[in-house]
C-alpha positions as semicolon CSV with decimal commas, in nm:
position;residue;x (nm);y (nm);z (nm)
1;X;5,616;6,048;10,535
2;X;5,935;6,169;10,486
3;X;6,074;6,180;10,146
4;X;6,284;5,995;9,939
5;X;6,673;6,127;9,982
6;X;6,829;5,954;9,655
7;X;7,011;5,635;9,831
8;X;7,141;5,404;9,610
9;X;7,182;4,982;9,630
10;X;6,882;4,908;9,513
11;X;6,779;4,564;9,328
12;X;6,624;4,811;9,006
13;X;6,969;4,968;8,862
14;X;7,305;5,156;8,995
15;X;7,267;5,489;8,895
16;X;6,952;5,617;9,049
17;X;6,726;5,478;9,378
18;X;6,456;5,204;9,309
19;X;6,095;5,383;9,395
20;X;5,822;5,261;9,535
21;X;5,671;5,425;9,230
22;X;5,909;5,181;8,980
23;X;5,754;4,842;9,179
24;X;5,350;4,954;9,214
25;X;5,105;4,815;8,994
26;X;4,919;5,159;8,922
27;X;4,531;5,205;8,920
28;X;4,320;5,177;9,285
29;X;3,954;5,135;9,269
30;X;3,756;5,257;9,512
31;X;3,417;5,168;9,649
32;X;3,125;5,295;9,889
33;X;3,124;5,118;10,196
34;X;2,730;4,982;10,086
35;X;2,853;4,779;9,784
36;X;2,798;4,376;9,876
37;X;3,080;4,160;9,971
38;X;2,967;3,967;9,644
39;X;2,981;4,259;9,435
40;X;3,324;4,370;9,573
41;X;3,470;4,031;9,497
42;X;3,334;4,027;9,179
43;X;3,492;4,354;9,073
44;X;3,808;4,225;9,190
45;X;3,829;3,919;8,974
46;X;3,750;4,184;8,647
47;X;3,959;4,405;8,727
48;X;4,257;4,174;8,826
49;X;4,321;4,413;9,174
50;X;4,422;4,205;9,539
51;X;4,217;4,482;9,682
52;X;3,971;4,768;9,678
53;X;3,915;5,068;9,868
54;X;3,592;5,154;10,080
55;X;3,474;5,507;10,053
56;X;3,239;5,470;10,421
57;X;3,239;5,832;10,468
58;X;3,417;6,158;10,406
59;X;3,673;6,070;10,671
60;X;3,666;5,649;10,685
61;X;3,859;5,468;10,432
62;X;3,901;5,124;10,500
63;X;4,031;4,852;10,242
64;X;3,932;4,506;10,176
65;X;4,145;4,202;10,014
66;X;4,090;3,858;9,913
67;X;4,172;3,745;10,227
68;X;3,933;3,964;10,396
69;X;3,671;3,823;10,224
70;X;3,760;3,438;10,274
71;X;3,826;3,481;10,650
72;X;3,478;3,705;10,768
73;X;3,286;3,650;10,516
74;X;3,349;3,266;10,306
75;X;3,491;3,067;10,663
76;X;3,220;3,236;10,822
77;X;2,932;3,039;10,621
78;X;2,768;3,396;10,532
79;X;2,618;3,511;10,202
80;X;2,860;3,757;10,031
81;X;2,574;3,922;9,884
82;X;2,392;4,000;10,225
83;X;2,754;4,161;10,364
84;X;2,802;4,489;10,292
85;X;3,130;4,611;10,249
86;X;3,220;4,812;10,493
87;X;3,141;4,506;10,765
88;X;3,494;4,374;10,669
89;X;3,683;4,644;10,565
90;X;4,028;4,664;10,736
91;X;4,106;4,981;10,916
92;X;4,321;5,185;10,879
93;X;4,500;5,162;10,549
94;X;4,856;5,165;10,491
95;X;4,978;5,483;10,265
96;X;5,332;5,533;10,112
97;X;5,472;5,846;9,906
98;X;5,582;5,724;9,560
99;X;5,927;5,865;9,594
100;X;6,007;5,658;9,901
101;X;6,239;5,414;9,842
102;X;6,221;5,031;9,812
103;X;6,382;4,986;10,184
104;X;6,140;5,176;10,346
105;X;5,828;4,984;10,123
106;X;5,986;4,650;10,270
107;X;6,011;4,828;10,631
108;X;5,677;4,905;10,626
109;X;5,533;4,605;10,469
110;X;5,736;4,404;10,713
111;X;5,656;4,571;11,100
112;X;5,302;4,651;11,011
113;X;5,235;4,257;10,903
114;X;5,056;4,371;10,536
115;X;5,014;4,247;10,205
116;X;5,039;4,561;10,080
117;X;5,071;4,959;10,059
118;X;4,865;5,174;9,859
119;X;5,082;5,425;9,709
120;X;5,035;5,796;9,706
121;X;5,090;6,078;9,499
122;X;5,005;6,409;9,706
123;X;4,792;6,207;9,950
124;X;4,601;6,053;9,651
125;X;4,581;5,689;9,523
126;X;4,763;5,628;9,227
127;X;4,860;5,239;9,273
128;X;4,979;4,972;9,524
129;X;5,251;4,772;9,624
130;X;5,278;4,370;9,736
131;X;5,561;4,168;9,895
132;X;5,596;3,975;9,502
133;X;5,663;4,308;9,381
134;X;5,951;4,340;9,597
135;X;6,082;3,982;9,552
136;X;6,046;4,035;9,199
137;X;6,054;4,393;9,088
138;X;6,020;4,509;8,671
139;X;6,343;4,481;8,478
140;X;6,391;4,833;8,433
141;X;6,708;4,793;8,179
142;X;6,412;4,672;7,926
143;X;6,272;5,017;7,938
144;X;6,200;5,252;7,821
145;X;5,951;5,160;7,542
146;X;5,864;5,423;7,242
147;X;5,499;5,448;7,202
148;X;5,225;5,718;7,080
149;X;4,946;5,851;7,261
150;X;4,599;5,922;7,107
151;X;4,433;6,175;7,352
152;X;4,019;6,187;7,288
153;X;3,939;6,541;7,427
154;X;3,672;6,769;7,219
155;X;3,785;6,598;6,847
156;X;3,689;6,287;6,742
157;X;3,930;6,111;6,639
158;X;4,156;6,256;6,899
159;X;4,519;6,404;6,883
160;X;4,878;6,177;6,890
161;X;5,162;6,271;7,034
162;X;5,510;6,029;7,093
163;X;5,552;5,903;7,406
164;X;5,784;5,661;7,597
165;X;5,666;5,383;7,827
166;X;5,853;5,419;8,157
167;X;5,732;5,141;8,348
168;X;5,478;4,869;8,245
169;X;5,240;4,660;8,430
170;X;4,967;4,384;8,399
171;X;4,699;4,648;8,412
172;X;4,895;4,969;8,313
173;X;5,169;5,169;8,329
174;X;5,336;5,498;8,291
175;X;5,415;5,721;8,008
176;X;5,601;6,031;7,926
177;X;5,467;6,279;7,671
178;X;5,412;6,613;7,587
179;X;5,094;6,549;7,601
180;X;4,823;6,731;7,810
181;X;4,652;6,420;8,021
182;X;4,448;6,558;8,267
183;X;4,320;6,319;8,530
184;X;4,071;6,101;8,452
185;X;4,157;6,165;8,035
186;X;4,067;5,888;7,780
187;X;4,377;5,762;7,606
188;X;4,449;5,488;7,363
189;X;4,858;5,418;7,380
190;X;4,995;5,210;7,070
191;X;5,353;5,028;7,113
192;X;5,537;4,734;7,018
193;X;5,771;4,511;7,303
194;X;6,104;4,460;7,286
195;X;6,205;4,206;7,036
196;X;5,879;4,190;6,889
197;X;5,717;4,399;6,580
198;X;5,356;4,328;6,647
199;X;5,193;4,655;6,727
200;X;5,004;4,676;7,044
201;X;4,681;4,915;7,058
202;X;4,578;4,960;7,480
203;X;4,325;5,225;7,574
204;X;4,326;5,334;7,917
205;X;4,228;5,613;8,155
206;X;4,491;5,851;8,322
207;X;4,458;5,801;8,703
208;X;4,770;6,036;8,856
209;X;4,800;6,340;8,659
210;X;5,188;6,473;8,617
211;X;5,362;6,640;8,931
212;X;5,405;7,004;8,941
213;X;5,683;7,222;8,922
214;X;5,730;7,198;9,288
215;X;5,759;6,868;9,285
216;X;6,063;6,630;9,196
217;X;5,989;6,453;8,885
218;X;5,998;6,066;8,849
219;X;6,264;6,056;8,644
220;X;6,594;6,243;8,622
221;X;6,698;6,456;8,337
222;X;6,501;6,690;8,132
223;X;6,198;6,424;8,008
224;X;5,849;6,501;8,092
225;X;5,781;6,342;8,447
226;X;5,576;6,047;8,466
227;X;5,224;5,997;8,401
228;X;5,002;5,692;8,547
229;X;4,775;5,521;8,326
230;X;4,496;5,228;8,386
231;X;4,427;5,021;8,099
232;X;4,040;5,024;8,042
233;X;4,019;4,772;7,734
234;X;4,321;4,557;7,590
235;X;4,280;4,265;7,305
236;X;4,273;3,910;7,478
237;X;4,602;3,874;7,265
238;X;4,726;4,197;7,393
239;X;4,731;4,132;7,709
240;X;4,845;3,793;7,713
241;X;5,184;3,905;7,517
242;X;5,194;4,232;7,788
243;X;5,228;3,921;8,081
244;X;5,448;3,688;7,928
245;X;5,678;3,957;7,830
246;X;5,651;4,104;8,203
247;X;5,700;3,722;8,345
248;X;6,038;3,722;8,135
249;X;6,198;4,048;8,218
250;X;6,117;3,999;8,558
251;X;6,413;3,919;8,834
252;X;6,501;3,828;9,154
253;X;6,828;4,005;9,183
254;X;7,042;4,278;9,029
255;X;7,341;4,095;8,867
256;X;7,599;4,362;8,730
């Protein structure tokens, strides 16, 4: 796909084009094509995710969603834990580029007939993208957030380094540090909302390592670009005060 070429207009801010990277909910989980329809579902409903991706072979990649399930598998009176997977898969998957912007997510979505896109980053997974999101895309003026990373590499107790929260979701996020996060790094991120002093304490897993230096960076300016985390284990507390704060900084509509 064709990259983003900086348009402005969009329902995020005025200064800079609304991503399909701002919107996405990061984190995809993906699944061989044996796994049970049972199993599948059941991972869905843990991990809070409208879909996963089926692995069926090094070059099929199929995806299934809740409604895949209901319609071949539920209407059809079958056992989901006698279906495998790949039996209701949907083929083939819908990709977009993180930089491309919001119109062309709502293009797509619209004249292929989806729920939604998973979004790339170099041809790899890093999130997806659903109609809601576009109806009611993250209040970006309430961000950025200042936080601190703890990276757990070869120490113990692990090294912290400032960050800032660039965009925040039900079930992760991305950050900005200095830090080295390789893909796939254990991270615990500490923060506090907007308007509130309790202190928040998330770990999570990196799942889109930074661009390169060939690469345009998420963000303007001179701050480190982007990275995509997946939270791995919040506080029942924690979490509920990351969605109500997400319900009310979330809107329609742009109003200057």
């Amino acid at each position: 796909m064709a990259r983003a070429t900086g348009q402005s207009g969009s329902a995020a801010d005025h200064n800079s084009p609304c991503l399909a990277i701002h919107i996405m909910t990061p984190g995809v989980i993906q699944i061989p094509g044996d796994v049970s329809v049972g199993e599948a579902a059941r991972l869905m409903h843990k991990e809070h995710v409208p879909c996963l991706l089926i692995k069926d072979s090094d070059t099929t990649v199929g995806i299934v969603t809740h409604a895949d399930i209901v319609r071949k598998v539920i209407a059809q009176g079958l056992n989901p834990y006698d279906v495998q997977s790949r039996r209701v898969m949907s083929i083939p998957v819908l990709f977009i580029e993180f930089d491309e912007p919001v119109e062309r997510v709502s293009t797509t979505l619209m004249s292929a007939g989806v729920p939604l896109l998973i979004v790339t980053r170099n041809h790899q997974p890093i999130g997806f993208v659903t109609a809601r999101d576009l109806i009611n895309p993250p209040k970006r003026r309430e961000l950025p957030i200042q936080a601190s990373v703890r990276v757990y590499d070869d120490s113990p107790e692990g090294a912290t380094y400032p960050a800032v929260i660039s965009h925040l979701g039900h079930v992760g996020g991305f950050i900005e540090t200095e830090a080295p996060l390789p893909q796939g790094a254990r991270v615990t991120v500490e923060f506090s909302l907007p308007g509130s002093r309790r202190p928040i304490a998330a770990e999570a897993s990196v799942v889109a390592t930074a661009p390169g230096d060939d690469e345009p960076s998420v963000r303007a300016g001179d701050s480190p670009p982007a990275v995509a985390i997946k939270f791995t284990d919040v506080r029942a507390a924690d979490q509920a005060e990351i969605s109500s704060w997400i319900i009310r900084t979330r809107r329609s509509f742009d109003i200057p």
